[in-house]
mmCIF file of C-alpha atoms in Angstrom:
data_model
loop_
_atom_site.group_PDB
_atom_site.id
_atom_site.type_symbol
_atom_site.label_atom_id
_atom_site.label_comp_id
_atom_site.label_asym_id
_atom_site.label_seq_id
_atom_site.Cartn_x
_atom_site.Cartn_y
_atom_site.Cartn_z
ATOM 1 C CA MET A 161 99.783 97.949 107.225
ATOM 2 C CA ASN A 162 100.658 99.099 110.752
ATOM 3 C CA PHE A 163 101.780 102.379 112.308
ATOM 4 C CA ASP A 164 105.557 102.653 111.980
ATOM 5 C CA LYS A 165 106.598 105.648 114.074
ATOM 6 C CA LYS A 166 110.218 105.626 112.900
ATOM 7 C CA LYS A 167 109.128 105.507 109.269
ATOM 8 C CA LEU A 168 106.839 108.508 109.787
ATOM 9 C CA GLU A 169 109.609 110.461 111.524
ATOM 10 C CA SER A 170 111.903 109.790 108.567
ATOM 11 C CA GLU A 171 109.318 111.407 106.268
ATOM 12 C CA LEU A 172 109.050 114.676 108.226
ATOM 13 C CA PRO A 173 110.547 117.819 106.627
ATOM 14 C CA SER A 174 113.663 119.362 108.128
ATOM 15 C CA PHE A 175 111.754 122.394 109.423
ATOM 16 C CA PHE A 176 109.181 120.286 111.276
ATOM 17 C CA PRO A 177 110.842 120.208 114.752
ATOM 18 C CA ALA A 178 111.064 124.013 114.794
ATOM 19 C CA LEU A 179 107.490 124.218 113.505
ATOM 20 C CA LEU A 180 106.316 122.016 116.373
ATOM 21 C CA ASP A 181 108.088 124.340 118.823
ATOM 22 C CA GLU A 182 106.181 127.300 117.365
ATOM 23 C CA LEU A 183 102.827 125.513 117.582
ATOM 24 C CA TYR A 184 103.484 124.336 121.141
ATOM 25 C CA LEU A 185 104.466 127.899 122.059
ATOM 26 C CA HIS A 186 100.980 129.005 120.991
ATOM 27 C CA GLY A 187 99.467 126.199 123.076
ATOM 28 C CA HIS A 188 98.356 124.074 120.120
ATOM 29 C CA VAL A 189 98.490 120.313 119.745
ATOM 30 C CA PRO A 190 98.858 119.432 116.033
ATOM 31 C CA THR A 191 97.249 116.379 114.449
ATOM 32 C CA LEU A 192 98.059 115.337 110.893
ATOM 33 C CA VAL A 193 94.756 114.237 109.333
ATOM 34 C CA GLY A 194 93.122 113.157 106.086
ATOM 35 C CA GLY A 195 94.829 111.976 102.936
ATOM 36 C CA ALA A 196 98.383 112.222 104.278
ATOM 37 C CA VAL A 197 97.618 109.635 106.972
ATOM 38 C CA ARG A 198 95.788 107.414 104.500
ATOM 39 C CA ASP A 199 98.670 107.574 102.021
ATOM 40 C CA PHE A 200 101.213 106.789 104.746
ATOM 41 C CA PHE A 201 99.488 103.463 105.337
ATOM 42 C CA LEU A 202 98.864 102.819 101.634
ATOM 43 C CA PHE A 203 102.211 103.858 100.174
ATOM 44 C CA GLY A 204 104.589 104.306 103.111
ATOM 45 C CA SER A 205 104.747 108.090 102.746
ATOM 46 C CA PRO A 206 102.412 110.937 103.760
ATOM 47 C CA GLY A 207 103.398 112.884 100.664
ATOM 48 C CA LYS A 208 103.924 116.625 100.773
ATOM 49 C CA ASP A 209 100.342 117.909 100.890
ATOM 50 C CA TRP A 210 99.249 117.868 104.532
ATOM 51 C CA ASP A 211 96.146 118.835 106.478
ATOM 52 C CA VAL A 212 96.936 119.632 110.105
ATOM 53 C CA GLU A 213 94.252 120.167 112.725
ATOM 54 C CA LEU A 214 95.279 122.391 115.647
ATOM 55 C CA SER A 215 93.470 121.878 118.941
ATOM 56 C CA HIS A 216 93.911 123.887 122.148
ATOM 57 C CA GLU A 217 93.071 122.659 125.635
ATOM 58 C CA THR A 218 92.414 125.959 127.397
ATOM 59 C CA ILE A 219 91.083 128.660 125.062
ATOM 60 C CA ALA A 220 88.199 129.056 122.636
ATOM 61 C CA PHE A 221 88.800 129.855 118.979
ATOM 62 C CA ASN A 222 89.747 133.500 118.527
ATOM 63 C CA LYS A 223 90.245 135.133 115.123
ATOM 64 C CA ASP A 224 92.906 137.546 116.357
ATOM 65 C CA GLN A 225 94.939 134.781 117.996
ATOM 66 C CA TRP A 226 94.545 132.645 114.879
ATOM 67 C CA LYS A 227 95.686 135.447 112.593
ATOM 68 C CA GLN A 228 98.733 136.032 114.779
ATOM 69 C CA LEU A 229 99.598 132.353 114.550
ATOM 70 C CA GLY A 230 99.521 132.621 110.754
ATOM 71 C CA LYS A 231 101.857 135.607 110.842
ATOM 72 C CA ASP A 232 104.269 133.769 113.134
ATOM 73 C CA LEU A 233 104.315 130.773 110.808
ATOM 74 C CA GLY A 234 105.545 133.105 108.076
ATOM 75 C CA ARG A 235 109.128 132.583 109.206
ATOM 76 C CA PHE A 236 108.956 129.037 107.829
ATOM 77 C CA GLY A 237 107.725 129.939 104.349
ATOM 78 C CA LYS A 238 104.887 131.525 102.392
ATOM 79 C CA VAL A 239 101.629 131.880 104.342
ATOM 80 C CA THR A 240 98.182 132.307 102.778
ATOM 81 C CA PHE A 241 94.885 132.749 104.628
ATOM 82 C CA LEU A 242 92.070 130.722 103.034
ATOM 83 C CA PRO A 243 88.314 130.378 103.677
ATOM 84 C CA TYR A 244 87.111 128.374 106.692
ATOM 85 C CA GLU A 245 90.010 129.707 108.784
ATOM 86 C CA ILE A 246 92.613 127.672 106.924
ATOM 87 C CA ILE A 247 96.237 128.810 107.113
ATOM 88 C CA ARG A 248 98.326 127.478 104.234
ATOM 89 C CA LEU A 249 102.088 127.233 104.671
ATOM 90 C CA GLU A 250 104.330 126.476 101.686
ATOM 91 C CA ALA A 251 107.869 125.519 102.657
ATOM 92 C CA GLU A 252 110.611 123.314 101.185
ATOM 93 C CA GLY A 253 108.251 121.797 98.625
ATOM 94 C CA PHE A 254 105.642 120.947 101.274
ATOM 95 C CA GLN A 255 102.158 122.433 101.518
ATOM 96 C CA LEU A 256 100.634 122.350 104.990
ATOM 97 C CA GLU A 257 97.101 123.593 105.657
ATOM 98 C CA PHE A 258 96.330 124.301 109.309
ATOM 99 C CA SER A 259 92.759 124.509 110.546
ATOM 100 C CA PRO A 260 90.935 124.463 113.881
ATOM 101 C CA PRO A 261 88.612 121.519 114.626
ATOM 102 C CA ARG A 262 85.112 122.327 113.454
ATOM 103 C CA LYS A 263 81.528 121.210 113.238
ATOM 104 C CA GLU A 264 79.534 121.710 110.042
ATOM 105 C CA HIS A 265 75.860 122.620 110.270
ATOM 106 C CA PHE A 266 74.079 121.891 106.986
ATOM 107 C CA GLU A 267 71.168 123.863 105.563
ATOM 108 C CA GLU A 268 68.481 121.275 104.903
ATOM 109 C CA ASP A 269 66.864 123.041 101.932
ATOM 110 C CA LYS A 270 70.073 123.461 99.926
ATOM 111 C CA ASN A 271 72.071 120.947 97.922
ATOM 112 C CA HIS A 272 75.572 122.056 96.994
ATOM 113 C CA HIS A 273 79.158 121.716 98.184
ATOM 114 C CA SER A 274 79.159 124.679 100.590
ATOM 115 C CA ASN A 275 75.657 124.383 102.030
ATOM 116 C CA PHE A 276 76.826 124.569 105.644
ATOM 117 C CA THR A 277 78.037 126.962 108.298
ATOM 118 C CA ALA A 278 81.185 126.132 110.245
ATOM 119 C CA GLU A 279 81.588 126.265 114.012
ATOM 120 C CA PHE A 280 85.244 126.345 115.112
ATOM 121 C CA LEU A 281 85.963 124.616 118.412
ATOM 122 C CA PHE A 282 89.532 124.248 119.659
ATOM 123 C CA LYS A 283 88.414 121.812 122.388
ATOM 124 C CA LEU A 284 86.353 119.571 120.106
ATOM 125 C CA PRO A 285 87.393 115.933 120.699
ATOM 126 C CA PHE A 286 88.998 114.252 117.699
ATOM 127 C CA GLU A 287 86.320 111.553 117.538
ATOM 128 C CA GLU A 288 83.720 114.302 117.032
ATOM 129 C CA ALA A 289 85.825 116.476 114.719
ATOM 130 C CA VAL A 290 86.312 113.643 112.196
ATOM 131 C CA LEU A 291 82.566 113.177 111.711
ATOM 132 C CA ARG A 292 82.634 116.031 109.172
ATOM 133 C CA ARG A 293 85.091 114.166 106.939
ATOM 134 C CA ASP A 294 84.037 112.120 103.938
ATOM 135 C CA PHE A 295 85.309 108.572 104.529
ATOM 136 C CA THR A 296 86.629 106.640 107.496
ATOM 137 C CA ILE A 297 89.921 106.061 105.644
ATOM 138 C CA ASN A 298 90.350 109.858 105.666
ATOM 139 C CA ALA A 299 89.308 110.192 109.319
ATOM 140 C CA MET A 300 92.525 108.948 110.924
ATOM 141 C CA GLY A 301 95.128 111.148 112.557
ATOM 142 C CA PHE A 302 98.722 111.303 113.768
ATOM 143 C CA ARG A 303 98.742 113.487 116.893
ATOM 144 C CA PHE A 304 102.089 115.033 117.817
ATOM 145 C CA LYS A 305 101.638 115.174 121.599
ATOM 146 C CA SER A 306 105.330 116.029 121.847
ATOM 147 C CA LYS A 307 108.349 115.770 119.582
ATOM 148 C CA LYS A 308 108.900 112.201 120.725
ATOM 149 C CA GLU A 309 105.314 111.054 121.257
ATOM 150 C CA ILE A 310 103.128 110.494 118.192
ATOM 151 C CA GLU A 311 99.723 108.888 118.662
ATOM 152 C CA HIS A 312 97.753 107.157 115.900
ATOM 153 C CA LEU A 313 94.074 108.142 116.239
ATOM 154 C CA ASP A 314 91.466 105.979 114.530
ATOM 155 C CA PRO A 315 88.040 106.298 116.190
ATOM 156 C CA LEU A 316 86.103 105.150 113.087
ATOM 157 C CA GLU A 317 88.229 102.098 112.213
ATOM 158 C CA GLY A 318 89.603 103.665 109.063
ATOM 159 C CA LEU A 319 92.686 101.434 109.077
ATOM 160 C CA ARG A 320 90.514 98.309 109.122
ATOM 161 C CA HIS A 321 88.509 99.650 106.186
ATOM 162 C CA LEU A 322 91.752 100.482 104.393
ATOM 163 C CA ARG A 323 92.995 96.917 104.837
ATOM 164 C CA GLU A 324 89.653 95.554 103.635
ATOM 165 C CA LYS A 325 89.535 98.032 100.717
ATOM 166 C CA VAL A 326 86.115 99.252 101.792
ATOM 167 C CA LEU A 327 84.785 102.808 101.557
ATOM 168 C CA HIS A 328 82.481 103.825 104.396
ATOM 169 C CA PHE A 329 81.187 107.292 105.271
ATOM 170 C CA ALA A 330 82.607 109.040 108.317
ATOM 171 C CA GLY A 331 79.535 110.862 109.589
ATOM 172 C CA PRO A 332 75.758 111.159 109.300
ATOM 173 C CA ASP A 333 75.869 114.244 107.027
ATOM 174 C CA PHE A 334 77.805 112.570 104.203
ATOM 175 C CA GLY A 335 74.803 112.544 101.857
ATOM 176 C CA LYS A 336 74.211 116.300 102.144
ATOM 177 C CA ASP A 337 77.212 117.200 99.975
ATOM 178 C CA PRO A 338 76.744 116.128 96.316
ATOM 179 C CA VAL A 339 80.470 116.417 95.577
ATOM 180 C CA ARG A 340 81.032 113.468 97.905
ATOM 181 C CA PHE A 341 79.088 111.336 95.444
ATOM 182 C CA LEU A 342 81.823 112.118 92.904
ATOM 183 C CA ARG A 343 84.579 111.517 95.437
ATOM 184 C CA ALA A 344 83.173 108.133 96.397
ATOM 185 C CA HIS A 345 83.340 106.971 92.797
ATOM 186 C CA ARG A 346 86.738 108.580 92.277
ATOM 187 C CA PHE A 347 88.201 106.732 95.281
ATOM 188 C CA ALA A 348 86.557 103.462 94.270
ATOM 189 C CA GLU A 349 87.982 103.761 90.755
ATOM 190 C CA LYS A 350 91.431 104.964 91.792
ATOM 191 C CA TYR A 351 92.076 102.511 94.643
ATOM 192 C CA HIS A 352 89.791 99.623 93.571
ATOM 193 C CA PHE A 353 87.724 99.880 96.757
ATOM 194 C CA GLN A 354 84.222 98.553 97.305
ATOM 195 C CA PHE A 355 81.394 100.535 98.906
ATOM 196 C CA SER A 356 80.117 99.365 102.271
ATOM 197 C CA PRO A 357 76.410 98.392 102.117
ATOM 198 C CA GLU A 358 75.576 101.467 104.197
ATOM 199 C CA LEU A 359 77.501 103.816 101.886
ATOM 200 C CA LYS A 360 75.960 102.186 98.808
ATOM 201 C CA ASN A 361 72.504 102.866 100.239
ATOM 202 C CA VAL A 362 73.351 106.528 100.895
ATOM 203 C CA LEU A 363 74.786 106.982 97.383
ATOM 204 C CA ASP A 364 71.685 105.418 95.820
ATOM 205 C CA HIS A 365 69.467 108.004 97.535
ATOM 206 C CA MET A 366 71.639 111.125 97.242
ATOM 207 C CA LYS A 367 70.436 114.239 95.446
ATOM 208 C CA VAL A 368 73.030 114.572 92.716
ATOM 209 C CA GLU A 369 71.627 117.190 90.366
ATOM 210 C CA GLY A 370 73.856 119.889 91.871
ATOM 211 C CA PHE A 371 77.172 119.097 90.182
ATOM 212 C CA THR A 372 79.071 122.053 88.787
ATOM 213 C CA PRO A 373 81.392 121.558 85.785
ATOM 214 C CA ASN A 374 84.376 122.572 87.876
ATOM 215 C CA TYR A 375 83.826 119.879 90.494
ATOM 216 C CA LEU A 376 83.093 117.148 87.951
ATOM 217 C CA TRP A 377 86.159 117.855 85.823
ATOM 218 C CA THR A 378 88.368 118.297 88.888
ATOM 219 C CA GLU A 379 87.329 114.932 90.313
ATOM 220 C CA MET A 380 87.911 113.306 86.915
ATOM 221 C CA GLN A 381 91.371 114.837 86.805
ATOM 222 C CA LYS A 382 92.160 113.525 90.298
ATOM 223 C CA SER A 383 90.892 110.061 89.439
ATOM 224 C CA GLN A 384 93.918 109.439 87.156
ATOM 225 C CA ASN A 385 91.634 107.193 85.099
ATOM 226 C CA PRO A 386 89.159 109.512 83.385
ATOM 227 C CA MET A 387 87.629 106.771 81.272
ATOM 228 C CA GLY A 388 86.925 104.547 84.251
ATOM 229 C CA PHE A 389 85.472 107.513 86.113
ATOM 230 C CA LEU A 390 83.262 108.543 83.182
ATOM 231 C CA VAL A 391 82.046 104.988 82.659
ATOM 232 C CA ARG A 392 81.081 104.891 86.331
ATOM 233 C CA MET A 393 79.249 108.210 86.091
ATOM 234 C CA LEU A 394 77.307 107.180 82.997
ATOM 235 C CA ARG A 395 76.340 103.948 84.711
ATOM 236 C CA GLU A 396 75.158 105.874 87.773
ATOM 237 C CA LYS A 397 73.189 108.277 85.585
ATOM 238 C CA GLU A 398 70.864 105.395 84.745
ATOM 239 C CA HIS A 399 69.935 105.192 88.439
ATOM 240 C CA HIS A 400 69.715 108.963 88.973
ATOM 241 C CA PRO A 401 67.431 110.416 86.249
ATOM 242 C CA ASN A 402 67.994 113.995 87.435
ATOM 243 C CA MET A 403 71.781 113.775 87.318
ATOM 244 C CA ARG A 404 73.281 115.927 84.570
ATOM 245 C CA LEU A 405 76.901 115.430 83.617
ATOM 246 C CA PRO A 406 78.267 118.818 82.471
ATOM 247 C CA LEU A 407 80.584 117.517 79.782
ATOM 248 C CA ASP A 408 79.485 119.050 76.500
ATOM 249 C CA ALA A 409 80.578 122.371 75.026
ATOM 250 C CA SER A 410 77.624 124.224 76.554
ATOM 251 C CA VAL A 411 79.330 124.224 79.965
ATOM 252 C CA LEU A 412 82.487 125.992 78.801
ATOM 253 C CA PRO A 413 81.303 129.495 79.732
ATOM 254 C CA LYS A 414 80.516 128.184 83.224
ATOM 255 C CA LEU A 415 83.814 126.416 83.766
ATOM 256 C CA PRO A 416 86.308 128.758 85.426
ATOM 257 C CA ASP A 417 89.845 128.432 84.172
ATOM 258 C CA VAL A 418 89.345 125.126 82.373
ATOM 259 C CA LYS A 419 93.012 125.013 81.457
ATOM 260 C CA LYS A 420 93.835 124.921 85.159
ATOM 261 C CA VAL A 421 91.494 121.978 85.673
ATOM 262 C CA LEU A 422 92.978 120.158 82.676
ATOM 263 C CA SER A 423 96.409 120.995 83.977
ATOM 264 C CA ASP A 424 98.450 117.920 83.089
ATOM 265 C CA PRO A 425 99.286 117.698 79.353
ATOM 266 C CA LYS A 426 100.534 114.134 79.861
ATOM 267 C CA ARG A 427 96.945 113.070 80.482
ATOM 268 C CA HIS A 428 95.313 114.851 77.551
ATOM 269 C CA GLU A 429 95.582 111.863 75.211
ATOM 270 C CA ALA A 430 93.782 109.706 77.784
ATOM 271 C CA TRP A 431 91.128 112.418 78.134
ATOM 272 C CA ILE A 432 90.397 112.349 74.393
ATOM 273 C CA ILE A 433 89.965 108.573 74.502
ATOM 274 C CA ALA A 434 87.726 108.856 77.569
ATOM 275 C CA LEU A 435 85.451 111.441 75.959
ATOM 276 C CA GLU A 436 85.125 109.549 72.681
ATOM 277 C CA TRP A 437 84.593 106.252 74.473
ATOM 278 C CA THR A 438 81.671 107.739 76.363
ATOM 279 C CA GLU A 439 80.280 109.278 73.155
ATOM 280 C CA ILE A 440 81.214 112.851 74.047
ATOM 281 C CA PRO A 441 82.960 114.309 70.962
ATOM 282 C CA PHE A 442 86.407 115.548 71.918
ATOM 283 C CA GLU A 443 86.166 118.286 69.272
ATOM 284 C CA SER A 444 84.221 120.423 71.765
ATOM 285 C CA TRP A 445 87.258 120.441 74.052
ATOM 286 C CA ARG A 446 89.988 120.313 71.450
ATOM 287 C CA GLU A 447 91.410 123.766 72.131
ATOM 288 C CA TYR A 448 92.061 122.771 75.754
ATOM 289 C CA PHE A 449 94.157 119.702 74.903
ATOM 290 C CA SER A 450 97.855 119.853 74.035
ATOM 291 C CA VAL A 451 97.567 117.204 71.315
ATOM 292 C CA GLY A 452 98.173 117.552 67.565
ATOM 293 C CA SER A 453 95.174 117.200 65.258
ATOM 294 C CA ASP A 454 96.434 113.990 63.581
ATOM 295 C CA THR A 455 97.125 112.321 66.911
ATOM 296 C CA ALA A 456 93.790 113.501 68.291
ATOM 297 C CA ARG A 457 91.907 111.966 65.370
ATOM 298 C CA ARG A 458 93.875 108.731 65.733
ATOM 299 C CA LEU A 459 93.022 108.593 69.452
ATOM 300 C CA ALA A 460 89.352 109.202 68.727
ATOM 301 C CA ARG A 461 89.358 106.488 66.067
ATOM 302 C CA TRP A 462 91.035 104.091 68.484
ATOM 303 C CA ALA A 463 88.337 104.698 71.101
ATOM 304 C CA GLN A 464 85.512 104.215 68.611
ATOM 305 C CA SER A 465 87.046 100.994 67.273
ATOM 306 C CA SER A 466 87.630 99.711 70.796
ATOM 307 C CA LYS A 467 83.937 100.025 71.553
ATOM 308 C CA THR A 468 83.180 97.905 68.485
ATOM 309 C CA PHE A 469 85.469 95.134 69.724
ATOM 310 C CA GLN A 470 83.706 95.035 73.065
ATOM 311 C CA LYS A 471 80.949 93.304 71.082
ATOM 312 C CA VAL A 472 82.968 91.525 68.380
ATOM 313 C CA LEU A 473 84.932 88.570 69.787
ATOM 314 C CA PRO A 474 88.142 87.001 68.409
ATOM 315 C CA GLU A 475 86.214 83.901 67.306
ATOM 316 C CA THR A 476 84.608 86.069 64.624
ATOM 317 C CA PHE A 477 87.897 85.956 62.722
ATOM 318 C CA HIS A 478 88.561 82.246 63.015
ATOM 319 C CA GLY A 479 88.625 80.592 59.613
ATOM 320 C CA GLU A 480 90.557 80.619 56.368
ATOM 321 C CA PHE A 481 92.665 83.731 55.793
ATOM 322 C CA GLU A 482 91.265 84.353 52.311
ATOM 323 C CA GLU A 483 87.707 84.349 53.684
ATOM 324 C CA VAL A 484 88.406 86.606 56.663
ATOM 325 C CA ARG A 485 90.821 89.220 55.345
ATOM 326 C CA ASP A 486 88.375 91.268 53.245
ATOM 327 C CA THR A 487 85.489 91.466 55.739
ATOM 328 C CA ALA A 488 84.603 94.906 57.091
ATOM 329 C CA ASN A 489 85.235 93.995 60.718
ATOM 330 C CA PHE A 490 88.658 92.547 59.890
ATOM 331 C CA GLU A 491 89.612 95.766 58.117
ATOM 332 C CA LEU A 492 88.611 97.596 61.298
ATOM 333 C CA LEU A 493 90.551 95.140 63.457
ATOM 334 C CA PHE A 494 93.631 95.537 61.272
ATOM 335 C CA ASP A 495 93.466 99.325 61.620
ATOM 336 C CA TRP A 496 92.824 99.089 65.383
ATOM 337 C CA TYR A 497 95.793 96.782 65.932
ATOM 338 C CA PHE A 498 98.309 98.968 64.132
ATOM 339 C CA THR A 499 96.827 102.206 65.475
ATOM 340 C CA THR A 500 97.434 100.824 68.967
ATOM 341 C CA LYS A 501 101.036 100.033 68.069
ATOM 342 C CA GLN A 502 101.585 103.500 66.570
ATOM 343 C CA LEU A 503 100.094 105.329 69.544
ATOM 344 C CA LEU A 504 102.192 103.352 72.025
ATOM 345 C CA GLN A 505 105.322 103.858 69.965
ATOM 346 C CA LYS A 506 104.761 107.607 70.149
ATOM 347 C CA ASN A 507 103.771 107.617 73.824
ATOM 348 C CA PRO A 508 104.699 104.438 75.754
ATOM 349 C CA ASP A 509 103.007 105.835 78.881
ATOM 350 C CA LEU A 510 99.569 105.900 77.257
ATOM 351 C CA PRO A 511 97.468 103.354 79.220
ATOM 352 C CA LEU A 512 96.033 101.582 76.171
ATOM 353 C CA MET A 513 96.980 98.092 77.386
ATOM 354 C CA LYS A 514 95.321 98.781 80.736
ATOM 355 C CA MET A 515 92.183 99.974 78.953
ATOM 356 C CA ILE A 516 92.095 96.855 76.775
ATOM 357 C CA GLU A 517 92.699 94.647 79.804
ATOM 358 C CA ASP A 518 89.884 96.331 81.742
ATOM 359 C CA TYR A 519 87.295 96.769 78.994
ATOM 360 C CA LEU A 520 88.225 94.273 76.248
ATOM 361 C CA PRO A 521 89.803 91.344 78.131
ATOM 362 C CA ASP A 522 89.111 88.924 75.265
ATOM 363 C CA TRP A 523 91.499 90.931 73.095
ATOM 364 C CA ILE A 524 94.452 91.565 75.402
ATOM 365 C CA HIS A 525 96.467 88.595 74.081
ATOM 366 C CA LEU A 526 96.272 90.009 70.566
ATOM 367 C CA TYR A 527 98.974 92.388 71.789
ATOM 368 C CA ARG A 528 100.801 90.011 74.114
ATOM 369 C CA PHE A 529 101.449 87.275 71.562
ATOM 370 C CA GLU A 530 104.301 87.827 69.130
ATOM 371 C CA ALA A 531 103.280 88.137 65.500
ATOM 372 C CA VAL A 532 104.430 85.362 63.178
ATOM 373 C CA LYS A 533 107.548 86.357 61.225
ATOM 374 C CA ASP A 534 107.598 83.758 58.457
ATOM 375 C CA VAL A 535 105.222 85.337 55.938
ATOM 376 C CA LYS A 536 107.221 84.842 52.725
ATOM 377 C CA HIS A 537 104.536 82.535 51.347
ATOM 378 C CA ILE A 538 101.952 85.357 51.528
ATOM 379 C CA ASP A 539 101.599 87.966 48.792
ATOM 380 C CA PRO A 540 103.387 91.146 49.976
ATOM 381 C CA PRO A 541 100.225 93.350 50.079
ATOM 382 C CA PHE A 542 98.586 90.921 52.522
ATOM 383 C CA ARG A 543 101.487 90.045 54.822
ATOM 384 C CA ALA A 544 100.614 92.484 57.610
ATOM 385 C CA LYS A 545 96.982 91.369 57.501
ATOM 386 C CA TYR A 546 98.120 87.755 57.641
ATOM 387 C CA GLN A 547 100.051 88.483 60.833
ATOM 388 C CA VAL A 548 96.956 89.945 62.505
ATOM 389 C CA TRP A 549 94.797 87.067 61.235
ATOM 390 C CA ASN A 550 97.332 84.567 62.579
ATOM 391 C CA LEU A 551 97.198 86.218 66.006
ATOM 392 C CA CYS A 552 93.402 85.882 65.995
ATOM 393 C CA GLN A 553 93.653 82.136 65.374
ATOM 394 C CA ARG A 554 95.529 81.838 68.677
ATOM 395 C CA LEU A 555 92.896 83.681 70.710
#
């Protein structure tokens, strides 16, 4: 996990050399920052969603000059001006967001995501500019000093933390933004990172009652593992009595464009399982999921049964077949086993095996062992049950 300049250059879009010329013409020095740098070290590619910080050695930030820069960038693609002086450029499938370095001054008596005023400073040193970012792993940069000279900037040791799989806050104001509480748990769940002791202490003392439905659902969507994220949040709720998770139907009027938040139909089946697993009835959200009613009910039943088998171990079903087959829990196990098979047959990408491995590890081999095929000696009505019973004897 080292900086490979040639690899980075191979990932740059075709328009990038001309874009650098334009930025240099305006006197700017561009630095690729944030998630693109992190992902380059993690996955070998910066992706196509970039944050670029533009510094300037000789002039102060000027709105007119900045607006002119945005207009000039229009020759490369579609330009949009966003809040906090962000210029978004969409070109060749890439999305680049340019911004000046800034300091954020928080209002002490407020507790929400935008409780700060921004001060834009072209000459702000990188090691100061990154203090506003969330985590050290997102506080690295690739500075394009020239077309041939690219410098890896890492004043907060983000690369070391990335190697160690540790999340650590970038600056002293981390705890003033409640959304960062969600992001910390999203990153920990998504990348299997641990919190540094210092970050854990900050998270334990954060004011987290200010979550809006939009931010919570958006972070869950980004987590790619909604059940793991929800389980984390419910666990944290025990330590934060004032934390309210806006997940029931009462938040729908407050959630802007919920269909945009729940934008990936491929994940909707996993969402239903996640909601039911955490005892939030999916029926409240049913109209927002692109899943048929029969499949939705089967998913909900699977989640409810799975929770039962967190407490019921395979040893429960050890014994003579005739004694085990008619017990209530075995009937439930039989249904759970074949429901799993049916759901995976319909959608092989559904992460049921991963969920079982993570939350029901005692049961994972029920699905990894091959069912016995010689069942001719069993009465036909009981042959499928016998196969499941036989699997249990091997667990």
